[in-house]
Short mmCIF file of C-alpha atoms in Angstrom, two decimals:
data_model
loop_
_atom_site.label_atom_id
_atom_site.label_comp_id
_atom_site.label_asym_id
_atom_site.label_seq_id
_atom_site.Cartn_x
_atom_site.Cartn_y
_atom_site.Cartn_z
CA MET A 522 155.06 31.23 89.44
CA PRO A 523 155.38 28.00 91.43
CA GLN A 524 152.21 25.98 91.79
CA ASN A 525 153.02 24.59 95.24
CA ILE A 526 152.37 27.77 97.26
CA THR A 527 149.40 27.33 99.55
CA PRO A 528 147.28 30.35 100.44
CA ALA A 529 147.10 31.66 103.99
CA ALA A 530 144.52 29.94 106.19
CA PRO A 531 143.65 32.36 109.01
CA THR A 532 141.66 30.95 111.90
CA ASP A 533 141.37 33.99 114.17
CA VAL A 534 139.85 37.50 113.99
CA MET A 535 141.30 40.67 115.51
CA PRO A 536 138.91 41.83 118.28
CA LYS A 537 136.66 44.80 117.57
CA LEU A 538 138.05 46.66 120.58
CA ILE A 539 141.34 47.16 118.76
CA SER A 540 140.42 46.85 115.08
CA MET A 541 138.51 50.14 115.17
CA ALA A 542 141.73 52.06 115.99
CA PHE A 543 143.26 51.54 112.52
CA ASN A 544 143.29 53.65 109.36
CA GLU A 545 144.14 52.48 105.83
CA GLN A 546 147.01 53.25 103.45
CA MET A 547 147.17 52.05 99.86
CA ARG A 548 150.64 51.33 98.41
CA TYR A 549 152.17 50.09 95.20
CA GLU A 550 155.22 48.11 96.24
CA SER A 551 158.07 48.64 93.77
CA LEU A 552 161.70 47.77 93.19
CA ILE A 553 163.87 50.89 93.02
CA ASN A 554 167.49 50.95 91.89
CA GLN A 555 169.20 54.29 92.64
CA ASP A 556 172.82 53.25 92.18
CA TYR A 557 173.57 55.35 89.11
CA PRO A 558 176.26 58.08 89.39
CA ASP A 559 174.06 60.68 87.71
CA GLY A 560 171.29 60.22 90.30
CA SER A 561 168.82 58.54 87.94
CA SER A 562 166.88 55.44 88.98
CA ASP A 563 165.14 52.39 87.60
CA ARG A 564 161.73 51.54 89.00
CA ALA A 565 159.67 48.41 88.49
CA PRO A 566 156.34 47.62 90.15
CA LEU A 567 156.20 44.43 92.19
CA VAL A 568 152.40 44.30 92.24
CA GLU A 569 149.71 45.00 89.66
CA PHE A 570 147.18 46.40 92.14
CA PRO A 571 147.80 48.43 95.30
CA ARG A 572 148.06 46.64 98.63
CA SER A 573 146.35 47.78 101.78
CA PHE A 574 148.38 48.58 104.88
CA PHE A 575 146.71 49.49 108.17
CA ARG A 576 148.21 51.65 110.90
CA ILE A 577 146.94 52.72 114.30
CA ALA A 578 145.40 56.17 113.98
CA GLY A 579 145.86 57.48 117.51
CA LYS A 580 146.57 56.76 121.13
CA LEU A 581 145.03 53.74 122.79
CA MET A 582 143.23 53.41 126.07
CA PRO A 583 144.83 50.94 128.55
CA SER A 584 142.29 48.19 127.79
CA GLN A 585 142.87 48.55 124.02
CA TRP A 586 146.64 48.56 124.48
CA LEU A 587 146.61 45.41 126.59
CA ALA A 588 144.27 43.61 124.17
CA LEU A 589 146.45 44.64 121.21
CA ARG A 590 149.67 43.61 122.93
CA ASN A 591 148.30 40.18 123.88
CA PHE A 592 146.91 39.67 120.38
CA PHE A 593 150.24 40.69 118.82
CA LEU A 594 152.26 38.36 121.02
CA SER A 595 150.02 35.40 120.18
CA HIS A 596 149.94 36.11 116.40
CA LYS A 597 153.51 36.92 115.38
CA GLY A 598 153.93 35.51 111.86
CA ILE A 599 150.43 34.00 111.87
CA PRO A 600 147.81 35.33 109.42
CA PHE A 601 144.46 36.46 110.79
CA TYR A 602 141.32 38.26 109.67
CA PHE A 603 141.01 41.99 110.17
CA TYR A 604 137.75 43.88 109.62
CA PHE A 605 138.14 47.45 108.40
CA GLY A 606 135.23 49.30 110.03
CA ARG A 607 134.02 51.57 107.29
CA GLU A 608 133.87 48.73 104.74
CA THR A 609 131.80 46.33 106.85
CA GLU A 610 128.05 45.91 106.52
CA PRO A 611 126.55 47.37 108.71
CA PRO A 612 129.41 49.83 109.21
CA TYR A 613 131.82 49.30 112.10
CA THR A 614 130.76 45.75 112.95
CA VAL A 615 133.11 42.80 113.35
CA ASP A 616 132.10 39.19 112.71
CA MET A 617 134.19 37.30 115.29
CA THR A 618 133.61 34.02 113.41
CA GLY A 619 135.34 35.41 110.29
CA GLY A 620 132.42 34.32 108.10
CA SER A 621 131.39 37.72 106.74
CA THR A 622 133.51 38.87 103.80
CA ASP A 623 132.42 42.54 103.80
CA GLY A 624 135.42 44.61 104.89
CA ARG A 625 137.46 41.52 105.78
CA TYR A 626 141.20 41.40 105.01
CA THR A 627 143.68 38.59 105.56
CA VAL A 628 146.67 40.27 107.20
CA VAL A 629 149.87 39.69 109.17
CA PHE A 630 151.75 42.02 111.49
CA ASP A 631 154.38 43.86 109.46
CA GLY A 632 157.43 45.85 110.46
CA GLN A 633 158.93 46.49 113.85
CA TYR A 634 156.77 46.68 116.95
CA SER A 635 157.41 49.35 119.53
CA GLU A 636 155.31 50.62 122.39
CA ASN A 637 155.28 53.47 124.86
CA TYR A 638 153.01 53.24 127.84
CA SER A 639 152.23 56.06 130.24
CA PRO A 640 150.66 54.87 133.49
CA GLY A 641 148.72 58.12 133.84
CA ARG A 642 146.72 58.92 136.93
CA ALA A 643 143.50 57.91 138.63
CA LYS A 644 140.66 60.31 139.29
CA GLY A 645 137.90 58.73 141.31
CA ASP A 646 137.19 55.37 139.71
CA THR A 647 138.33 56.53 136.24
CA TYR A 648 141.87 55.79 135.08
CA PHE A 649 143.61 58.23 132.72
CA GLY A 650 146.55 56.56 130.99
CA GLN A 651 147.60 56.36 127.41
CA SER A 652 149.84 54.32 125.19
CA GLN A 653 151.30 54.52 121.73
CA SER A 654 152.04 51.34 119.77
CA THR A 655 153.81 51.47 116.43
CA PHE A 656 153.49 48.76 113.80
CA GLN A 657 151.32 48.02 110.81
CA LEU A 658 149.20 45.28 109.29
CA ARG A 659 149.99 44.08 105.76
CA GLU A 660 147.35 42.52 103.51
CA ILE A 661 148.54 39.16 102.19
CA GLU A 662 145.72 38.14 99.84
#
Protein backbone atom coordinates (compact mmCIF):
# COMPACT_ATOMS: atom_id res chain seq x y z
CA MET A 1 0.00 0.00 0.00
CA PRO A 2 1.35 3.46 -0.83
CA GLN A 3 2.83 5.37 2.08
CA ASN A 4 1.82 8.82 0.83
CA ILE A 5 -1.91 8.61 1.62
CA THR A 6 -2.87 11.08 4.31
CA PRO A 7 -5.75 10.26 6.65
CA ALA A 8 -8.93 12.32 6.64
CA ALA A 9 -8.82 15.42 8.83
CA PRO A 10 -12.43 16.32 9.68
CA THR A 11 -13.00 19.72 11.26
CA ASP A 12 -16.78 19.73 11.66
CA VAL A 13 -19.42 17.70 13.53
CA MET A 14 -22.91 16.81 12.29
CA PRO A 15 -25.43 18.63 14.53
CA LYS A 16 -27.31 16.59 17.13
CA LEU A 17 -30.65 17.68 15.68
CA ILE A 18 -30.03 15.50 12.63
CA SER A 19 -27.53 12.90 13.84
CA MET A 20 -30.15 11.26 16.06
CA ALA A 21 -32.26 10.33 13.00
CA PHE A 22 -29.80 7.70 11.73
CA ASN A 23 -29.56 3.93 12.21
CA GLU A 24 -26.52 1.72 11.56
CA GLN A 25 -25.78 -1.00 9.01
CA MET A 26 -22.65 -3.15 9.04
CA ARG A 27 -21.30 -4.32 5.66
CA TYR A 28 -18.41 -6.33 4.30
CA GLU A 29 -17.55 -4.72 0.98
CA SER A 30 -16.57 -7.37 -1.57
CA LEU A 31 -15.62 -7.80 -5.20
CA ILE A 32 -18.06 -10.08 -7.02
CA ASN A 33 -17.53 -11.49 -10.50
CA GLN A 34 -20.68 -13.12 -11.92
CA ASP A 35 -19.68 -13.35 -15.57
CA TYR A 36 -19.52 -17.13 -15.82
CA PRO A 37 -21.93 -18.89 -18.23
CA ASP A 38 -22.93 -21.48 -15.63
CA GLY A 39 -24.05 -18.79 -13.16
CA SER A 40 -21.21 -19.32 -10.68
CA SER A 41 -19.32 -16.40 -9.17
CA ASP A 42 -16.01 -15.43 -7.64
CA ARG A 43 -16.09 -13.37 -4.47
CA ALA A 44 -13.22 -11.63 -2.71
CA PRO A 45 -13.51 -9.40 0.36
CA LEU A 46 -12.20 -5.86 -0.02
CA VAL A 47 -12.02 -5.24 3.74
CA GLU A 48 -10.94 -7.34 6.71
CA PHE A 49 -13.48 -5.88 9.14
CA PRO A 50 -17.02 -4.67 8.45
CA ARG A 51 -17.63 -1.00 7.71
CA SER A 52 -20.39 1.04 9.24
CA PHE A 53 -22.97 2.74 7.04
CA PHE A 54 -25.63 5.02 8.50
CA ARG A 55 -29.05 5.69 6.99
CA ILE A 56 -31.91 7.91 8.05
CA ALA A 57 -34.42 5.80 9.96
CA GLY A 58 -37.62 7.75 9.33
CA LYS A 59 -39.25 10.95 8.23
CA LEU A 60 -37.81 14.27 9.30
CA MET A 61 -39.48 17.30 10.75
CA PRO A 62 -39.06 20.52 8.70
CA SER A 63 -36.35 21.90 11.00
CA GLN A 64 -34.37 18.63 10.79
CA TRP A 65 -34.77 18.49 7.01
CA LEU A 66 -33.54 22.04 6.54
CA ALA A 67 -30.57 21.51 8.88
CA LEU A 68 -29.66 18.27 7.09
CA ARG A 69 -29.98 19.81 3.64
CA ASN A 70 -27.78 22.80 4.56
CA PHE A 71 -25.21 20.52 6.20
CA PHE A 72 -25.17 18.23 3.15
CA LEU A 73 -24.71 21.09 0.70
CA SER A 74 -21.79 22.49 2.70
CA HIS A 75 -20.06 19.09 3.19
CA LYS A 76 -20.19 17.33 -0.18
CA GLY A 77 -16.95 15.33 -0.43
CA ILE A 78 -15.65 16.71 2.89
CA PRO A 79 -15.15 14.32 5.84
CA PHE A 80 -16.79 15.18 9.15
CA TYR A 81 -17.46 13.63 12.54
CA PHE A 82 -20.71 11.84 13.19
CA TYR A 83 -21.79 10.71 16.67
CA PHE A 84 -23.91 7.56 16.75
CA GLY A 85 -26.28 8.14 19.68
CA ARG A 86 -26.39 4.77 21.36
CA GLU A 87 -22.58 4.47 21.44
CA THR A 88 -21.89 7.84 23.06
CA GLU A 89 -21.26 8.33 26.76
CA PRO A 90 -23.70 9.40 28.20
CA PRO A 91 -26.04 7.94 25.58
CA TYR A 92 -27.44 10.22 22.87
CA THR A 93 -25.10 13.16 23.48
CA VAL A 94 -23.06 14.93 20.82
CA ASP A 95 -19.77 16.70 21.51
CA MET A 96 -19.89 19.59 19.01
CA THR A 97 -16.12 20.15 19.41
CA GLY A 98 -15.39 16.62 18.12
CA GLY A 99 -13.12 15.93 21.09
CA SER A 100 -14.97 12.96 22.59
CA THR A 101 -14.16 9.67 20.86
CA ASP A 102 -17.05 7.61 22.32
CA GLY A 103 -19.44 6.84 19.47
CA ARG A 104 -17.58 9.12 17.05
CA TYR A 105 -17.12 8.09 13.40
CA THR A 106 -15.30 9.87 10.60
CA VAL A 107 -17.71 9.76 7.67
CA VAL A 108 -18.53 11.24 4.27
CA PHE A 109 -21.84 11.44 2.44
CA ASP A 110 -22.15 8.38 0.21
CA GLY A 111 -24.43 7.58 -2.71
CA GLN A 112 -27.03 9.68 -4.43
CA TYR A 113 -28.99 12.31 -2.54
CA SER A 114 -32.70 12.67 -3.13
CA GLU A 115 -35.38 14.45 -1.18
CA ASN A 116 -39.15 14.71 -1.07
CA TYR A 117 -40.70 17.51 0.89
CA SER A 118 -44.37 17.82 1.74
CA PRO A 119 -45.35 21.31 2.89
CA GLY A 120 -48.09 19.90 5.11
CA ARG A 121 -50.54 22.14 6.90
CA ALA A 122 -50.68 24.52 9.84
CA LYS A 123 -52.90 23.98 12.84
CA GLY A 124 -52.79 26.89 15.23
CA ASP A 125 -49.13 27.73 15.73
CA THR A 126 -47.99 24.14 15.02
CA TYR A 127 -46.80 23.19 11.55
CA PHE A 128 -47.36 19.64 10.29
CA GLY A 129 -45.07 18.87 7.36
CA GLN A 130 -42.77 16.02 6.61
CA SER A 131 -39.86 15.18 4.37
CA GLN A 132 -37.97 12.14 3.26
CA SER A 133 -34.27 12.38 2.38
CA THR A 134 -32.41 9.43 0.93
CA PHE A 135 -28.65 9.01 1.20
CA GLN A 136 -26.19 7.38 3.54
CA LEU A 137 -23.03 8.09 5.50
CA ARG A 138 -19.96 5.91 4.90
CA GLU A 139 -17.28 5.41 7.56
CA ILE A 140 -13.85 6.22 6.14
CA GLU A 141 -11.54 5.34 9.05
